XYZ file of C-alpha atoms in Angstrom:
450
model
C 31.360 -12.365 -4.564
C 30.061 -9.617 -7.140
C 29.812 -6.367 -5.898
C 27.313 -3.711 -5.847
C 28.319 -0.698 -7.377
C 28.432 -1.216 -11.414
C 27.975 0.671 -14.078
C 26.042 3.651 -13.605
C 26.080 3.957 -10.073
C 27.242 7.039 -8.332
C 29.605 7.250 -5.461
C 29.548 10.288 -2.723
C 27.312 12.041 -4.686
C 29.724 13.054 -6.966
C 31.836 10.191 -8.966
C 29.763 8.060 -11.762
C 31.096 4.727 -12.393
C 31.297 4.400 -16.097
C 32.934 1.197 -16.915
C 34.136 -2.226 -15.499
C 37.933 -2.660 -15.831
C 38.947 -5.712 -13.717
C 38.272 -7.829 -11.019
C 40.942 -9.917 -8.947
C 41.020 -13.127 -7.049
C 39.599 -11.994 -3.642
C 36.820 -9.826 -5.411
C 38.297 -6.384 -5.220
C 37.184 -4.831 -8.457
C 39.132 -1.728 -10.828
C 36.387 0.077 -12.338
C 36.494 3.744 -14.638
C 34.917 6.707 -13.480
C 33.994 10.428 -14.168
C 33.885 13.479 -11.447
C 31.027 15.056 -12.155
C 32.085 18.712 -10.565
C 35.274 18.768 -12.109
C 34.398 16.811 -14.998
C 37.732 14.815 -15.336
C 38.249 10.881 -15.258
C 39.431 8.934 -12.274
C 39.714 5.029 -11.683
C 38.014 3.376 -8.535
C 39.053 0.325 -6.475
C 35.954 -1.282 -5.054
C 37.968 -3.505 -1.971
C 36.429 -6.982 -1.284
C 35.029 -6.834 2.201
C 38.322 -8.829 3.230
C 40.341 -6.329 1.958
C 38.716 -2.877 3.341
C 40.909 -2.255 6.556
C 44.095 -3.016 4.742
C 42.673 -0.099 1.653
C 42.254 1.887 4.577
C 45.395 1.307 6.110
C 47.520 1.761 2.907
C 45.301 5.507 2.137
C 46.353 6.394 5.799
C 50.203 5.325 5.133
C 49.912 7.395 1.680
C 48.985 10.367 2.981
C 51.112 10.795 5.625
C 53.675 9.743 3.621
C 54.654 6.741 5.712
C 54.104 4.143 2.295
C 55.472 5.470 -0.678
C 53.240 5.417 -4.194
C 52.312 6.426 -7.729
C 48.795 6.720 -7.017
C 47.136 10.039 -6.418
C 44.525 9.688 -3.525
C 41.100 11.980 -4.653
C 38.552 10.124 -2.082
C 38.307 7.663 0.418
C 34.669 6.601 1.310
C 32.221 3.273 2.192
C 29.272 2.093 -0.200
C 26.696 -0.417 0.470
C 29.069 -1.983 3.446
C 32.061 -1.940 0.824
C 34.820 0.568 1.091
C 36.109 2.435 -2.361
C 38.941 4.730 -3.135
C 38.732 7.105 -5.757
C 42.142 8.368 -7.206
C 43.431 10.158 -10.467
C 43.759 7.818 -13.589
C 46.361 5.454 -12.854
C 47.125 1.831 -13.446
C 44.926 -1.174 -12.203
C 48.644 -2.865 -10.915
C 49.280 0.263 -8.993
C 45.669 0.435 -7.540
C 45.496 -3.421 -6.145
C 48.820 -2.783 -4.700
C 46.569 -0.436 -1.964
C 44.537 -3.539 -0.661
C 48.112 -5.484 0.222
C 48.869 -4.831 3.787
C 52.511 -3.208 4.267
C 54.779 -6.081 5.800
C 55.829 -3.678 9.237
C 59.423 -5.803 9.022
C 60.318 -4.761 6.114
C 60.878 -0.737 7.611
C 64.269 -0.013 8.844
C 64.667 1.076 12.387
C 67.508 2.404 14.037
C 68.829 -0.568 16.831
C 69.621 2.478 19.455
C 70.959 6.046 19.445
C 72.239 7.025 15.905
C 75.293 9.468 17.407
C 77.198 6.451 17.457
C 78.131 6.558 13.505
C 81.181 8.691 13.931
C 82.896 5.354 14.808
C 81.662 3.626 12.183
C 82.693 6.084 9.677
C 86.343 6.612 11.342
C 87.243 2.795 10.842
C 85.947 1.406 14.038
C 82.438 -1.002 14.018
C 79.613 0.685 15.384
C 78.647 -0.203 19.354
C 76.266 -2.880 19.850
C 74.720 -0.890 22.886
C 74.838 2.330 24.614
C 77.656 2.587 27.338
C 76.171 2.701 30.920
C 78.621 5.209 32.143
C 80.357 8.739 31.026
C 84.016 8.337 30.246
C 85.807 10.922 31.422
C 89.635 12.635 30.585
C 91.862 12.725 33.688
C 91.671 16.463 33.530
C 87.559 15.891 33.987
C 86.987 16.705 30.320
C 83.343 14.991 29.831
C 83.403 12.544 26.537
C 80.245 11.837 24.550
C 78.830 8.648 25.599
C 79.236 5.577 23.840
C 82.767 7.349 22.237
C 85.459 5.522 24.131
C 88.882 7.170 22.795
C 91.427 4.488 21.256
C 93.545 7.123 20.078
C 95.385 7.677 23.739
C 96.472 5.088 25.740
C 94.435 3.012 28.100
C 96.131 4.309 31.292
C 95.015 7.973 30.515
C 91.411 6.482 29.730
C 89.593 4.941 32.890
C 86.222 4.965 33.417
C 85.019 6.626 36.534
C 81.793 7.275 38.199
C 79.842 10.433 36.807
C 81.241 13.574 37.927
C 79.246 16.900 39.707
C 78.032 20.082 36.824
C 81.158 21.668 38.625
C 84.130 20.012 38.027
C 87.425 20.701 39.922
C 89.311 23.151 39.108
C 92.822 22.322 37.732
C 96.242 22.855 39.811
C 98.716 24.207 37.200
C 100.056 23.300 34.291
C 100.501 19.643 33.597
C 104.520 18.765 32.961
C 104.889 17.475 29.116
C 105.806 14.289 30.314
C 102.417 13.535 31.530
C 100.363 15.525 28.663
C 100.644 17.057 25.845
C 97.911 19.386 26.918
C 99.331 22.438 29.135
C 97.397 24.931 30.681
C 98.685 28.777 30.276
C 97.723 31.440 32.542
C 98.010 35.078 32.457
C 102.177 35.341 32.673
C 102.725 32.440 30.522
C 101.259 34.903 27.508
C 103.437 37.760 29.058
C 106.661 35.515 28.481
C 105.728 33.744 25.206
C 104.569 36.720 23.464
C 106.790 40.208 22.769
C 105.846 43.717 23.403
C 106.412 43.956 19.494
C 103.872 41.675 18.714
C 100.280 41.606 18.165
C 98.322 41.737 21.665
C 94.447 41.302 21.785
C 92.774 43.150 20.375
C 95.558 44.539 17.746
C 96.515 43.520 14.168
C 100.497 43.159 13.074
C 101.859 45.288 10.866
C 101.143 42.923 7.934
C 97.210 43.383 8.341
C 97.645 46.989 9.240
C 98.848 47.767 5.329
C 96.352 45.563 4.088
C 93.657 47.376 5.797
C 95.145 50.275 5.153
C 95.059 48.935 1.095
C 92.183 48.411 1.364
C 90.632 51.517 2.514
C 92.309 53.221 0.037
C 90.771 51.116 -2.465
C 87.355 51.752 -1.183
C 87.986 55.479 -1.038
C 89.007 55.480 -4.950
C 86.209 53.642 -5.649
C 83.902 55.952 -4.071
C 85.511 58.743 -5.824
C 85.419 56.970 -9.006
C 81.623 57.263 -8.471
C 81.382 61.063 -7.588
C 83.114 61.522 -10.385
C 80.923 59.029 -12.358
C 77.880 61.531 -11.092
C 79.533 64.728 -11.937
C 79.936 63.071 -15.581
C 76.429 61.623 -15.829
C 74.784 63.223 -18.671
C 72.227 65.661 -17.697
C 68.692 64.922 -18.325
C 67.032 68.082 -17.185
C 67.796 69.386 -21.175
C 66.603 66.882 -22.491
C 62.651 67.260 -20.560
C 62.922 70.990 -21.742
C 63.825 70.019 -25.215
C 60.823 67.609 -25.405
C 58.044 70.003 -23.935
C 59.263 72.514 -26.278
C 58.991 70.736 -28.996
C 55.756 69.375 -28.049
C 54.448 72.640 -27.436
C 55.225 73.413 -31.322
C 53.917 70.440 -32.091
C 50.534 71.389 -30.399
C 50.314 75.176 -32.278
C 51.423 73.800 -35.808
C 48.147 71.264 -35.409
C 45.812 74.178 -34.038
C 47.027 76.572 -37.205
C 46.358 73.503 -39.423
C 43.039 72.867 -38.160
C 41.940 76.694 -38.090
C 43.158 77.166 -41.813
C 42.248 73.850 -43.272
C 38.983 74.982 -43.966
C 39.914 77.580 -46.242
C 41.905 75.603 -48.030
C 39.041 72.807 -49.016
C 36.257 76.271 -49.167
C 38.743 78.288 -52.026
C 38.225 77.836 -55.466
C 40.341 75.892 -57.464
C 43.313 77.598 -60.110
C 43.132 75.649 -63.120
C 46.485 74.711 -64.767
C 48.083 77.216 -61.763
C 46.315 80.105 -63.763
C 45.568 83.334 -62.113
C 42.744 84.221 -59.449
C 41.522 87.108 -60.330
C 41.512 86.295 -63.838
C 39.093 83.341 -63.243
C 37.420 85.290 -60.672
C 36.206 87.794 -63.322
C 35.241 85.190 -65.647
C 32.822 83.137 -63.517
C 31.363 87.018 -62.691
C 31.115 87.490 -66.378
C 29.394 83.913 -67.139
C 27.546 84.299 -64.223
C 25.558 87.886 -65.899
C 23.364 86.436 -68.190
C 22.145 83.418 -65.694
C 19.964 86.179 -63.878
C 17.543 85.615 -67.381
C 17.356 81.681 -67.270
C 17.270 79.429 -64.374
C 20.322 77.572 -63.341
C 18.297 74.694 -62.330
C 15.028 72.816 -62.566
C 12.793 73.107 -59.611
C 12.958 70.983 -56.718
C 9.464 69.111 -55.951
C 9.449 67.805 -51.805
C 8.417 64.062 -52.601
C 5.213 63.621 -51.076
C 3.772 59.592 -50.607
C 1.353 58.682 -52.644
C 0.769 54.677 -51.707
C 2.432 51.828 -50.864
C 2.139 48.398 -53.047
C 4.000 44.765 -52.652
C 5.217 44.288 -55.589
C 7.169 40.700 -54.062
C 7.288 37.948 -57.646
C 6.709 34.223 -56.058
C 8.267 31.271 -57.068
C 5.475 29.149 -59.352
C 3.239 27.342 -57.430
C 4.291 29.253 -54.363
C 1.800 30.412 -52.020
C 1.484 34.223 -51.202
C 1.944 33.897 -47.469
C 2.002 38.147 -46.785
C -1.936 38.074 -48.814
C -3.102 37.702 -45.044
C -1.217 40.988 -44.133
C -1.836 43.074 -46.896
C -4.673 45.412 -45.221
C -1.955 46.493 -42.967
C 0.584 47.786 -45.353
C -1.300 50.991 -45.128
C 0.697 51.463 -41.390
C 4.072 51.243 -42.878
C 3.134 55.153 -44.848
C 0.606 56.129 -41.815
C 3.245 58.617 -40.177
C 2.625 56.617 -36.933
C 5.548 54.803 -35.386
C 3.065 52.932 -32.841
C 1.638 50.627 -36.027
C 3.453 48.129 -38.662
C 2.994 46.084 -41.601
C 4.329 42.757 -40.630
C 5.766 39.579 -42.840
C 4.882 36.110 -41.990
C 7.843 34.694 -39.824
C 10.375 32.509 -41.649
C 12.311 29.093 -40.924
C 15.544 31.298 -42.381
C 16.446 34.567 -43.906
C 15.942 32.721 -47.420
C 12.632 33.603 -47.191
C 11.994 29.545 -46.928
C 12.392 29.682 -50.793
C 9.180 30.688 -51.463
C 10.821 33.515 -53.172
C 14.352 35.613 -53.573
C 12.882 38.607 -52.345
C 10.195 40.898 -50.508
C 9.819 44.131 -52.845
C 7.954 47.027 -51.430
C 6.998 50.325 -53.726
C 6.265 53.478 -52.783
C 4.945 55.917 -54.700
C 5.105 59.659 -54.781
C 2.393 61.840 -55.821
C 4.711 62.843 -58.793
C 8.387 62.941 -60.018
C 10.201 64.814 -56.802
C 13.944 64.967 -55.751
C 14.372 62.400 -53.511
C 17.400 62.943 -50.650
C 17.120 60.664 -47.826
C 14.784 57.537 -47.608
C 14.428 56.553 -43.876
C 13.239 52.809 -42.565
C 11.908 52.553 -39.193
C 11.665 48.550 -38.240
C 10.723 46.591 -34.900
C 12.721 43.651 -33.442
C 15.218 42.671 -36.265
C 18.758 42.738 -36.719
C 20.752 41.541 -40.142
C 19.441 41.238 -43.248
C 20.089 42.708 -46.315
C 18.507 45.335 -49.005
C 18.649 47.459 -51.563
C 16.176 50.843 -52.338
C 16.340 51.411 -55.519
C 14.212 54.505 -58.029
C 12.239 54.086 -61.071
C 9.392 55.746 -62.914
C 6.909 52.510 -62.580
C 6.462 50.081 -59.932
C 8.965 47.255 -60.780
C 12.279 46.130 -60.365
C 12.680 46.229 -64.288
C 14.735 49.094 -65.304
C 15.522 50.604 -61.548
C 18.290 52.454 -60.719
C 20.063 51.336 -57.070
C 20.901 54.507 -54.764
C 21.840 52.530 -51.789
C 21.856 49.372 -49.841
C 22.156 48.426 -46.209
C 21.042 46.124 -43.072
C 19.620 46.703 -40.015
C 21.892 47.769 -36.692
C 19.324 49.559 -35.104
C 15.622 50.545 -35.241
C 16.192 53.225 -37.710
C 17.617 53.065 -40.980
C 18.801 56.157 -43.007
C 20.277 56.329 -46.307
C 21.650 59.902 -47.710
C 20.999 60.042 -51.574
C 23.296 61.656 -53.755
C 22.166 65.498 -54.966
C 19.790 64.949 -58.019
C 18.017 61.780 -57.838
C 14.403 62.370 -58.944
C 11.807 59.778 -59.059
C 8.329 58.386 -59.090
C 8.873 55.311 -57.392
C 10.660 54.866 -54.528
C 11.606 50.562 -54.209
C 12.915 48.822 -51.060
C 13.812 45.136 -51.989
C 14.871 43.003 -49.312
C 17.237 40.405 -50.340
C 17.795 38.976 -46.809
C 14.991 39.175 -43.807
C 16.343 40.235 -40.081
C 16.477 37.912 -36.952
C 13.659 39.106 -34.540
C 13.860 38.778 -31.245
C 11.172 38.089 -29.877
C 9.771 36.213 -32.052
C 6.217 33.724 -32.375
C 6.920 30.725 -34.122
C 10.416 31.376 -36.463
C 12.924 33.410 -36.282
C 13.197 35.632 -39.254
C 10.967 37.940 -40.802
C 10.144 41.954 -40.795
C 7.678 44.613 -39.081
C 8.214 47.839 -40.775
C 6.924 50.711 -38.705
C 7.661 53.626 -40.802
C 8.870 54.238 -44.380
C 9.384 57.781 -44.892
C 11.310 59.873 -47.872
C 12.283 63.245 -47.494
């Protein structure tokens, strides 16, 4: 009969079904799944109703290891009155094998008590049954049950009722004709063994030398290694050596640093002339200056106005027209207002142009030494501020370039530059964050030349 859980359906919460491998005979279906919490496949047996105690059964065997198997066992739980198993990918063979009951015949079992092998091994079949009584040596020397000797014969082999946990205790030694087996006592050593000889707890002569040998060996070897330590090579130098060194180390760099200075702050010796002599000579040049200026006067740029001066593509629309009464708060001093763009699909400006070009002008020519660019929200981007003595990119002169990393943007001009026109062109806009409606676009707070 078809069974309930398809495609789609999830199982504890946790295992989506997500395809239909097989189905056998008697109904009990292979399907594909996914864990959802650790994201990995598995395969599912869906067991016919039939079948559910033996899938049961053979998870139970599994895990305690009583039936052995390739499959890995990840869940073991009951769906709409059907039982499923949910195991690592594996084999749809493997997987029906689960819903076959184990055949309990076909496990080994021992017949009776296993201590019984020793005859097998020795030659001798193995008993069909425990023995019902000890067997016992004449001399009341308990044998293991179920090990009747067949080594000695019969007569000295009877069986006899079990004995007490005291057995009696023996008159003598036996005569040789009897046993083979005597019994010494305390003057039969006396006799048998010479005063010469090694008594307990003594050692013959034999292991006294080696002992002896040995010792000695021991003893050379431990002063083989006092004399090892006496020759070890002394590290205690070596630490001094290295701190000393160091230390020079450390007063060499501080002399450097303290008189490196000087060296960069002297004036050069051209062709490895004299000092003095060129000395003298920039005092004598230097005589006449006192009469003319060395320099032309430097003018503090002061601004003036600021213009977009951005070129469209043809056709384009001017989308910053709507923010052009603002530009005044990009010059205004005041950090708290901005001149905004319109905000852009991409930093391409949407293609509506290659550029957003910005002038500022000074009230006249000055000498221009920083320019400084204080922006809101973006990141990236790319421009260039450039000088010229009009308002155009035509014939302008680049001082500097650079991008936005933080709110404020300063670029150090080189000594000299004197201009009219001061030109920021933007080549790439900044990522805001936050932003309206697009991503990219600019709000300069402050533009400000010093």
């Amino acid at each position: 009969m078809p069974q309930p859980i398809d495609v789609g359906s999830i199982l504890g919460g946790r295992y989506k079904v997500t395809g239909r491998i097989l189905a056998s005979a008697e109904d009990d279906v292979i399907l594909d799944g996914l864990d959802q919490v650790l994201n990995r496949p598995v395969s599912i047996l869906v067991a016919a109703p039939e079948n559910s105690a033996n899938l049961t059964q053979s998870s139970r065997e599994i895990a305690t290891g009583e039936r052995p198997s390739s499959v890995s066992i990840l869940d073991l739980g009951s769906e709409a009155g059907v039982t499923y198993l949910i195991a690592a990918r594996t084999t749809p063979a493997d997987l029906l094998d689960l819903v076959v009951p184990t055949d309990a015949q076909d496990v080994y079992q021992e017949p009776f008590f296993t201590d019984t092998l020793g005859t097998e091994i020795f030659g001798s079949a193995r008993d069909q049954a425990p023995s019902s009584g000890a067997y016992v040596y004449e001399d009341n020397s308990p044998l293991t049950p179920g090990h009747p000797s067949s080594a000695l014969p019969a007569s000295k082999h009877t069986p006899t009722a079990a004995v007490p946990a005291t057995p009696p205790v023996s008159s003598g030694a036996f005569d040789d004709t009897d046993s083979k087996v005597t019994l010494w006592n305390d003057d039969d050593y006396d006799d048998a063994v010479p005063d010469t000889a090694r008594r307990s707890g003594t050692f013959s002569s034999a292991a006294r030398g080696a002992l002896a040998s040995y010792e000695d060996s021991n003893n050379a070897e431990d002063r083989f290694e006092d004399e090892d330590d006496s020759n070890a090579p002394r590290t205690g130098g070596r630490w001094l050596t290295g701190i000393i060194v160091g230390v020079l180390v450390v007063g060499a760099l501080i002399f450097a640093a303290s008189h490196i200075g000087t060296l960069f702050n002297a004036s050069p010796v051209a062709d490895g002339g004299n000092t003095s002599s060129s000395a003298s000579q920039a005092a004598t040049e230097a005589q006449p200056a006192t009469a003319t200026p060395s320099s032309a006067p430097v003018v503090a740029p002061v601004i003036k106005g600021l213009t977009d001066i951005t070129a469209y593509a043809p056709g384009a629309q001017h989308y910053n027209d709507i923010f052009m009464p603002r530009l005044k708060d990009a010059i205004d001093g005041n950090k708290g207002t901005y001149w905004p763009t319109v905000e852009f699909t991409d930093d391409a400006f949407a293609h509506v142009t290659t550029s957003i070009d910005l002038a500022v002008e000074l009230a006249q020519e000055s000498t221009v030494s920083s320019v400084t660019i204080n922006q809101i929200a973006g990141s990236g981007g790319q421009f260039n501020i450039l000088t010229n003595s009009k308002p155009s990119l035509e014939g302008a002169v680049k001082i500097g370039s650079g991008s936005f990393t933080a709110p404020d943007f300063t670029l150090k001009v080189a000594a000299g530059v004197k201009a009219q026109y001061v030109i920021i062109n933007f080549t790439q806009l900044p990522k805001l964050q936050p932003f309206a409606t697009y991503p990219y676009g600019l709000k300069i707070a402050e533009i400000s030349i010093q």
